[in-house]
PDB file of C-alpha atoms in Angstrom:
ATOM      1  CA  UNK A  36     100.708 109.927 109.547  1.00 32.00           C
ATOM      2  CA  UNK A  37      99.831 106.266 109.683  1.00 36.00           C
ATOM      3  CA  UNK A  38      99.915 104.357 106.460  1.00 44.00           C
ATOM      4  CA  UNK A  39      97.430 102.402 104.464  1.00 56.00           C
ATOM      5  CA  UNK A  40      98.816  99.489 102.513  1.00 53.00           C
ATOM      6  CA  UNK A  41      97.857  96.753 100.141  1.00 45.00           C
ATOM      7  CA  UNK A  42      98.857  93.126 100.430  1.00 48.00           C
ATOM      8  CA  UNK A  43      99.640  92.439  96.746  1.00 52.00           C
ATOM      9  CA  UNK A  44     101.019  94.798  94.128  1.00 84.00           C
ATOM     10  CA  UNK A  45      99.627  92.790  91.169  1.00 91.00           C
ATOM     11  CA  UNK A  46      96.581  90.558  90.830  1.00 93.00           C
ATOM     12  CA  UNK A  47      95.888  88.577  87.677  1.00 94.00           C
ATOM     13  CA  UNK A  48      92.452  87.015  87.139  1.00 95.00           C
ATOM     14  CA  UNK A  49      90.591  85.386  84.306  1.00 96.00           C
ATOM     15  CA  UNK A  50      87.865  87.339  82.599  1.00 96.00           C
ATOM     16  CA  UNK A  51      84.554  86.421  84.182  1.00 96.00           C
ATOM     17  CA  UNK A  52      86.063  85.401  87.504  1.00 97.00           C
ATOM     18  CA  UNK A  53      85.594  87.338  90.724  1.00 96.00           C
ATOM     19  CA  UNK A  54      88.446  89.501  92.028  1.00 96.00           C
ATOM     20  CA  UNK A  55      89.273  90.337  95.603  1.00 96.00           C
ATOM     21  CA  UNK A  56      91.657  93.154  96.376  1.00 95.00           C
ATOM     22  CA  UNK A  57      92.795  93.577  99.950  1.00 94.00           C
ATOM     23  CA  UNK A  58      93.898  96.527 102.003  1.00 93.00           C
ATOM     24  CA  UNK A  59      95.223  96.886 105.535  1.00 92.00           C
ATOM     25  CA  UNK A  60      95.156 100.115 107.474  1.00 91.00           C
ATOM     26  CA  UNK A  61      96.766 101.016 110.758  1.00 86.00           C
ATOM     27  CA  UNK A  62      95.016 104.191 111.921  1.00 87.00           C
ATOM     28  CA  UNK A  63      92.396 103.032 114.410  1.00 88.00           C
ATOM     29  CA  UNK A  64      90.775 106.475 114.225  1.00 88.00           C
ATOM     30  CA  UNK A  65      89.978 106.068 110.521  1.00 90.00           C
ATOM     31  CA  UNK A  66      86.253 106.095 109.984  1.00 90.00           C
ATOM     32  CA  UNK A  67      85.793 106.588 106.258  1.00 91.00           C
ATOM     33  CA  UNK A  68      87.218 104.397 103.528  1.00 93.00           C
ATOM     34  CA  UNK A  69      87.152 104.684  99.766  1.00 93.00           C
ATOM     35  CA  UNK A  70      88.183 102.527  96.863  1.00 95.00           C
ATOM     36  CA  UNK A  71      89.455 104.259  93.759  1.00 95.00           C
ATOM     37  CA  UNK A  72      90.173 102.909  90.299  1.00 96.00           C
ATOM     38  CA  UNK A  73      92.905 104.479  88.224  1.00 94.00           C
ATOM     39  CA  UNK A  74      93.281 103.680  84.557  1.00 93.00           C
ATOM     40  CA  UNK A  75      96.511 104.411  82.776  1.00 89.00           C
ATOM     41  CA  UNK A  76      97.015 108.119  82.179  1.00 88.00           C
ATOM     42  CA  UNK A  77      93.919 109.153  84.121  1.00 92.00           C
ATOM     43  CA  UNK A  78      93.072 110.436  87.559  1.00 93.00           C
ATOM     44  CA  UNK A  79      91.639 108.164  90.278  1.00 94.00           C
ATOM     45  CA  UNK A  80      87.951 107.475  89.893  1.00 94.00           C
ATOM     46  CA  UNK A  81      85.648 106.789  92.837  1.00 93.00           C
ATOM     47  CA  UNK A  82      84.271 103.245  92.989  1.00 94.00           C
ATOM     48  CA  UNK A  83      82.670 102.779  96.367  1.00 95.00           C
ATOM     49  CA  UNK A  84      82.991 103.984  99.934  1.00 94.00           C
ATOM     50  CA  UNK A  85      82.117 102.755 103.386  1.00 95.00           C
ATOM     51  CA  UNK A  86      81.907 104.334 106.796  1.00 93.00           C
ATOM     52  CA  UNK A  87      83.063 102.661 109.971  1.00 93.00           C
ATOM     53  CA  UNK A  88      79.521 102.084 111.219  1.00 94.00           C
ATOM     54  CA  UNK A  89      79.054  99.524 108.446  1.00 96.00           C
ATOM     55  CA  UNK A  90      80.858  96.292 107.628  1.00 96.00           C
ATOM     56  CA  UNK A  91      79.590  95.737 104.101  1.00 97.00           C
ATOM     57  CA  UNK A  92      78.379  97.852 101.246  1.00 97.00           C
ATOM     58  CA  UNK A  93      77.396  96.818  97.754  1.00 97.00           C
ATOM     59  CA  UNK A  94      77.423  98.644  94.484  1.00 94.00           C
ATOM     60  CA  UNK A  95      77.072  97.569  90.913  1.00 92.00           C
ATOM     61  CA  UNK A  96      79.322  94.459  90.623  1.00 96.00           C
ATOM     62  CA  UNK A  97      81.414  95.694  93.541  1.00 97.00           C
ATOM     63  CA  UNK A  98      81.283  95.008  97.244  1.00 98.00           C
ATOM     64  CA  UNK A  99      83.417  96.532  99.964  1.00 98.00           C
ATOM     65  CA  UNK A 100      83.942  94.699 103.233  1.00 97.00           C
ATOM     66  CA  UNK A 101      85.313  96.346 106.341  1.00 97.00           C
ATOM     67  CA  UNK A 102      86.686  94.454 109.320  1.00 96.00           C
ATOM     68  CA  UNK A 103      87.509  96.997 111.986  1.00 93.00           C
ATOM     69  CA  UNK A 104      88.752  94.382 114.414  1.00 93.00           C
ATOM     70  CA  UNK A 105      91.735  93.531 112.227  1.00 94.00           C
ATOM     71  CA  UNK A 106      91.791  96.849 110.327  1.00 94.00           C
ATOM     72  CA  UNK A 107      91.198  95.233 106.975  1.00 95.00           C
ATOM     73  CA  UNK A 108      89.323  96.404 103.924  1.00 95.00           C
ATOM     74  CA  UNK A 109      88.581  94.473 100.760  1.00 97.00           C
ATOM     75  CA  UNK A 110      87.093  95.192  97.372  1.00 97.00           C
ATOM     76  CA  UNK A 111      85.290  92.408  95.569  1.00 98.00           C
ATOM     77  CA  UNK A 112      84.598  92.751  91.863  1.00 98.00           C
ATOM     78  CA  UNK A 113      82.144  90.253  90.426  1.00 97.00           C
ATOM     79  CA  UNK A 114      82.488  88.813  86.931  1.00 97.00           C
ATOM     80  CA  UNK A 115      85.523  90.842  85.984  1.00 97.00           C
ATOM     81  CA  UNK A 116      85.631  92.404  82.550  1.00 96.00           C
ATOM     82  CA  UNK A 117      88.526  93.730  80.467  1.00 95.00           C
ATOM     83  CA  UNK A 118      87.522  97.250  81.434  1.00 95.00           C
ATOM     84  CA  UNK A 119      88.266  96.422  85.054  1.00 97.00           C
ATOM     85  CA  UNK A 120      91.992  96.352  84.322  1.00 96.00           C
ATOM     86  CA  UNK A 121      93.450  99.222  86.318  1.00 95.00           C
ATOM     87  CA  UNK A 122      95.258 100.077  89.518  1.00 94.00           C
ATOM     88  CA  UNK A 123      93.010 100.030  92.556  1.00 95.00           C
ATOM     89  CA  UNK A 124      93.738 102.173  95.599  1.00 92.00           C
ATOM     90  CA  UNK A 125      92.196 102.070  98.994  1.00 93.00           C
ATOM     91  CA  UNK A 126      92.151 105.317 100.917  1.00 91.00           C
ATOM     92  CA  UNK A 127      91.172 106.244 104.401  1.00 90.00           C
ATOM     93  CA  UNK A 128      90.589 109.288 106.500  1.00 86.00           C
ATOM     94  CA  UNK A 129      89.696 110.240 109.995  1.00 82.00           C
ATOM     95  CA  UNK A 130      86.837 112.560 109.096  1.00 69.00           C
ATOM     96  CA  UNK A 131      86.702 113.935 112.594  1.00 61.00           C
ATOM     97  CA  UNK A 132      90.265 115.097 112.312  1.00 51.00           C
ATOM     98  CA  UNK A 133      89.664 117.740 109.696  1.00 54.00           C
ATOM     99  CA  UNK A 134      89.968 117.967 105.944  1.00 59.00           C
ATOM    100  CA  UNK A 135      93.582 116.931 105.637  1.00 65.00           C
ATOM    101  CA  UNK A 136      93.001 114.697 102.695  1.00 71.00           C
ATOM    102  CA  UNK A 137      93.022 110.980 102.219  1.00 82.00           C
ATOM    103  CA  UNK A 138      95.810 108.543 103.023  1.00 86.00           C
ATOM    104  CA  UNK A 139      96.274 106.253 100.056  1.00 87.00           C
ATOM    105  CA  UNK A 140      97.693 102.796  99.808  1.00 87.00           C
ATOM    106  CA  UNK A 141     100.288 102.090  97.146  1.00 84.00           C
ATOM    107  CA  UNK A 142      97.805 100.363  94.851  1.00 90.00           C
ATOM    108  CA  UNK A 143      97.121  96.944  93.366  1.00 92.00           C
ATOM    109  CA  UNK A 144      97.400  96.449  89.648  1.00 93.00           C
ATOM    110  CA  UNK A 145      94.506  94.258  88.495  1.00 95.00           C
ATOM    111  CA  UNK A 146      95.177  92.433  85.253  1.00 95.00           C
ATOM    112  CA  UNK A 147      92.328  90.665  83.462  1.00 95.00           C
ATOM    113  CA  UNK A 148      93.400  87.659  81.418  1.00 93.00           C
ATOM    114  CA  UNK A 149      91.219  86.814  78.401  1.00 89.00           C
TER     115      UNK A 149
ATOM    116  CA  UNK B  27      79.661 119.846  84.393  1.00 70.00           C
ATOM    117  CA  UNK B  28      83.338 119.618  83.563  1.00 81.00           C
ATOM    118  CA  UNK B  29      84.138 118.382  87.073  1.00 94.00           C
ATOM    119  CA  UNK B  30      87.772 118.968  87.985  1.00 97.00           C
ATOM    120  CA  UNK B  31      90.072 120.281  85.288  1.00 97.00           C
ATOM    121  CA  UNK B  32      93.818 120.845  85.353  1.00 97.00           C
ATOM    122  CA  UNK B  33      96.144 122.883  83.167  1.00 97.00           C
ATOM    123  CA  UNK B  34      98.589 122.212  81.702  1.00 97.00           C
ATOM    124  CA  UNK B  35      98.493 118.475  80.982  1.00 96.00           C
ATOM    125  CA  UNK B  36     102.234 118.213  80.413  1.00 96.00           C
ATOM    126  CA  UNK B  37     105.187 120.428  81.192  1.00 96.00           C
ATOM    127  CA  UNK B  38     108.951 120.184  81.069  1.00 97.00           C
ATOM    128  CA  UNK B  39     110.975 122.545  83.242  1.00 97.00           C
ATOM    129  CA  UNK B  40     114.653 123.130  83.788  1.00 97.00           C
ATOM    130  CA  UNK B  41     116.019 123.089  87.301  1.00 98.00           C
ATOM    131  CA  UNK B  42     115.426 126.438  88.950  1.00 97.00           C
ATOM    132  CA  UNK B  43     112.518 127.489  86.753  1.00 97.00           C
ATOM    133  CA  UNK B  44     109.150 128.333  88.233  1.00 96.00           C
ATOM    134  CA  UNK B  45     105.636 127.464  87.179  1.00 96.00           C
ATOM    135  CA  UNK B  46     102.036 127.392  88.356  1.00 97.00           C
ATOM    136  CA  UNK B  47      99.588 124.531  87.939  1.00 98.00           C
ATOM    137  CA  UNK B  48      95.949 125.520  87.789  1.00 97.00           C
ATOM    138  CA  UNK B  49      93.054 123.461  89.093  1.00 98.00           C
ATOM    139  CA  UNK B  50      89.439 124.412  88.564  1.00 98.00           C
ATOM    140  CA  UNK B  51      86.210 122.766  89.732  1.00 97.00           C
ATOM    141  CA  UNK B  52      82.627 123.594  88.892  1.00 96.00           C
ATOM    142  CA  UNK B  53      80.914 121.554  91.607  1.00 95.00           C
ATOM    143  CA  UNK B  54      80.902 124.311  94.243  1.00 95.00           C
ATOM    144  CA  UNK B  55      83.094 122.192  96.508  1.00 94.00           C
ATOM    145  CA  UNK B  56      84.552 123.839  99.576  1.00 93.00           C
ATOM    146  CA  UNK B  57      87.571 121.545  99.878  1.00 93.00           C
ATOM    147  CA  UNK B  58      90.366 121.245  97.347  1.00 95.00           C
ATOM    148  CA  UNK B  59      93.601 119.281  97.380  1.00 95.00           C
ATOM    149  CA  UNK B  60      96.874 118.857  95.537  1.00 96.00           C
ATOM    150  CA  UNK B  61      98.541 115.428  95.438  1.00 96.00           C
ATOM    151  CA  UNK B  62     101.614 114.083  93.742  1.00 96.00           C
ATOM    152  CA  UNK B  63     101.888 110.539  92.477  1.00 94.00           C
ATOM    153  CA  UNK B  64     105.204 108.781  92.086  1.00 90.00           C
ATOM    154  CA  UNK B  65     105.843 105.172  91.033  1.00 80.00           C
ATOM    155  CA  UNK B  66     105.430 102.822  93.961  1.00 71.00           C
ATOM    156  CA  UNK B  67     104.460 105.657  96.298  1.00 73.00           C
ATOM    157  CA  UNK B  68     100.757 106.054  95.745  1.00 81.00           C
ATOM    158  CA  UNK B  69      99.314 109.556  96.092  1.00 90.00           C
ATOM    159  CA  UNK B  70     100.729 111.938  98.664  1.00 91.00           C
ATOM    160  CA  UNK B  71      99.044 115.123  99.805  1.00 92.00           C
ATOM    161  CA  UNK B  72     100.993 118.335  99.167  1.00 95.00           C
ATOM    162  CA  UNK B  73      98.615 121.085 100.287  1.00 96.00           C
ATOM    163  CA  UNK B  74      94.898 121.446 100.767  1.00 94.00           C
ATOM    164  CA  UNK B  75      92.265 124.113 101.284  1.00 95.00           C
ATOM    165  CA  UNK B  76      89.015 124.037 103.220  1.00 92.00           C
ATOM    166  CA  UNK B  77      87.670 127.218 101.697  1.00 93.00           C
ATOM    167  CA  UNK B  78      88.378 130.362  99.747  1.00 95.00           C
ATOM    168  CA  UNK B  79      91.338 132.210 101.202  1.00 94.00           C
ATOM    169  CA  UNK B  80      92.545 129.305 103.361  1.00 94.00           C
ATOM    170  CA  UNK B  81      95.319 126.793 102.763  1.00 95.00           C
ATOM    171  CA  UNK B  82      97.134 124.192 104.838  1.00 94.00           C
ATOM    172  CA  UNK B  83     100.141 121.902 104.503  1.00 94.00           C
ATOM    173  CA  UNK B  84      99.814 118.246 103.738  1.00 91.00           C
ATOM    174  CA  UNK B  85     102.299 115.414 103.949  1.00 89.00           C
ATOM    175  CA  UNK B  86     104.906 116.729 101.469  1.00 94.00           C
ATOM    176  CA  UNK B  87     104.599 120.551 101.251  1.00 96.00           C
ATOM    177  CA  UNK B  88     108.260 121.536 100.888  1.00 97.00           C
ATOM    178  CA  UNK B  89     109.111 123.288  97.634  1.00 97.00           C
ATOM    179  CA  UNK B  90     105.480 124.107  96.837  1.00 98.00           C
ATOM    180  CA  UNK B  91     103.127 126.979  97.518  1.00 97.00           C
ATOM    181  CA  UNK B  92      99.386 127.246  96.944  1.00 98.00           C
ATOM    182  CA  UNK B  93      96.698 129.867  96.738  1.00 97.00           C
ATOM    183  CA  UNK B  94      92.895 129.740  96.836  1.00 97.00           C
ATOM    184  CA  UNK B  95      91.792 133.231  95.847  1.00 95.00           C
ATOM    185  CA  UNK B  96      88.556 131.963  94.324  1.00 96.00           C
ATOM    186  CA  UNK B  97      86.450 129.074  95.546  1.00 96.00           C
ATOM    187  CA  UNK B  98      86.586 127.289  92.225  1.00 97.00           C
ATOM    188  CA  UNK B  99      90.342 127.555  91.701  1.00 98.00           C
ATOM    189  CA  UNK B 100      93.330 126.113  93.525  1.00 98.00           C
ATOM    190  CA  UNK B 101      96.799 126.985  92.275  1.00 98.00           C
ATOM    191  CA  UNK B 102      99.981 125.042  92.949  1.00 98.00           C
ATOM    192  CA  UNK B 103     103.255 126.899  92.515  1.00 98.00           C
ATOM    193  CA  UNK B 104     106.821 125.717  92.199  1.00 96.00           C
ATOM    194  CA  UNK B 105     109.160 128.644  92.811  1.00 93.00           C
ATOM    195  CA  UNK B 106     112.406 126.877  91.932  1.00 96.00           C
ATOM    196  CA  UNK B 107     111.839 123.485  90.364  1.00 97.00           C
ATOM    197  CA  UNK B 108     114.068 120.546  91.279  1.00 97.00           C
ATOM    198  CA  UNK B 109     114.408 117.125  89.597  1.00 97.00           C
ATOM    199  CA  UNK B 110     112.835 115.576  92.724  1.00 96.00           C
ATOM    200  CA  UNK B 111     109.622 117.347  91.772  1.00 97.00           C
ATOM    201  CA  UNK B 112     109.300 115.305  88.612  1.00 97.00           C
ATOM    202  CA  UNK B 113     105.944 113.625  89.160  1.00 97.00           C
ATOM    203  CA  UNK B 114     102.314 113.472  88.158  1.00 97.00           C
ATOM    204  CA  UNK B 115     100.238 116.050  90.002  1.00 98.00           C
ATOM    205  CA  UNK B 116      96.564 115.541  90.743  1.00 97.00           C
ATOM    206  CA  UNK B 117      94.065 118.032  91.996  1.00 97.00           C
ATOM    207  CA  UNK B 118      90.919 116.930  93.795  1.00 95.00           C
ATOM    208  CA  UNK B 119      87.880 118.524  95.375  1.00 95.00           C
ATOM    209  CA  UNK B 120      85.175 117.404  97.788  1.00 91.00           C
ATOM    210  CA  UNK B 121      82.184 118.359  99.929  1.00 86.00           C
ATOM    211  CA  UNK B 122      84.000 118.254 103.220  1.00 77.00           C
ATOM    212  CA  UNK B 123      85.686 115.041 104.372  1.00 70.00           C
ATOM    213  CA  UNK B 124      84.042 112.744 101.869  1.00 75.00           C
ATOM    214  CA  UNK B 125      84.506 111.373  98.394  1.00 83.00           C
ATOM    215  CA  UNK B 126      87.097 113.319  96.462  1.00 89.00           C
ATOM    216  CA  UNK B 127      86.794 113.984  92.748  1.00 93.00           C
ATOM    217  CA  UNK B 128      90.085 113.996  90.878  1.00 95.00           C
ATOM    218  CA  UNK B 129      91.287 115.865  87.837  1.00 96.00           C
ATOM    219  CA  UNK B 130      93.101 114.190  84.923  1.00 96.00           C
ATOM    220  CA  UNK B 131      96.578 115.058  86.184  1.00 97.00           C
ATOM    221  CA  UNK B 132      99.570 117.122  85.092  1.00 97.00           C
ATOM    222  CA  UNK B 133     102.745 115.305  84.141  1.00 96.00           C
ATOM    223  CA  UNK B 134     105.735 117.439  85.119  1.00 97.00           C
ATOM    224  CA  UNK B 135     109.327 116.667  84.236  1.00 97.00           C
ATOM    225  CA  UNK B 136     112.181 118.698  85.704  1.00 97.00           C
ATOM    226  CA  UNK B 137     115.532 118.270  83.972  1.00 97.00           C
TER     227      UNK B 137
END
């Protein structure tokens, strides 16, 4: 299948600053996108999702932006906190293609500097 | 709700041994999945199921078998373990093609 990838493997930000994590995807049929957070030794945890009929969605301190023209997805975390340190994965699926799971990017390790 | 649970949490096998990983969910989800996670590789889908009694192959199915005899359980079997199957295994479940809920993982080492 087509791959989903991330631009940077590691992102280091100061506590309190905003973080932006980027993701590129190549499957033009993808219509559902999710961001997951994975802390060390734990399973991925859902953060926020967005469908292809939207270009922005906001949650608590997080915003996901989708640019279908350039097949780009980003996760913005406002006022980062130490608890935000984790690996962040974007994932995509073509929901019309059946339940064959999500295609994950390789992840970005977000490090929060005190 | 316990969500998605996995047993065991850790296991060490010798090459050629067999084992079964158990996944259970209490959210009445129809869809269940098994992924493996390797360093630098992200999560890759092994097998999945869209309902009780049905299973399908994912991206990396070789060397694994699965069964979904009950809606709430999804079993992953390794008939003859190989060192290449050393990995962290995650189970997930969902309402159809939407947000997937993940278990805590099983760390398997094959020597």
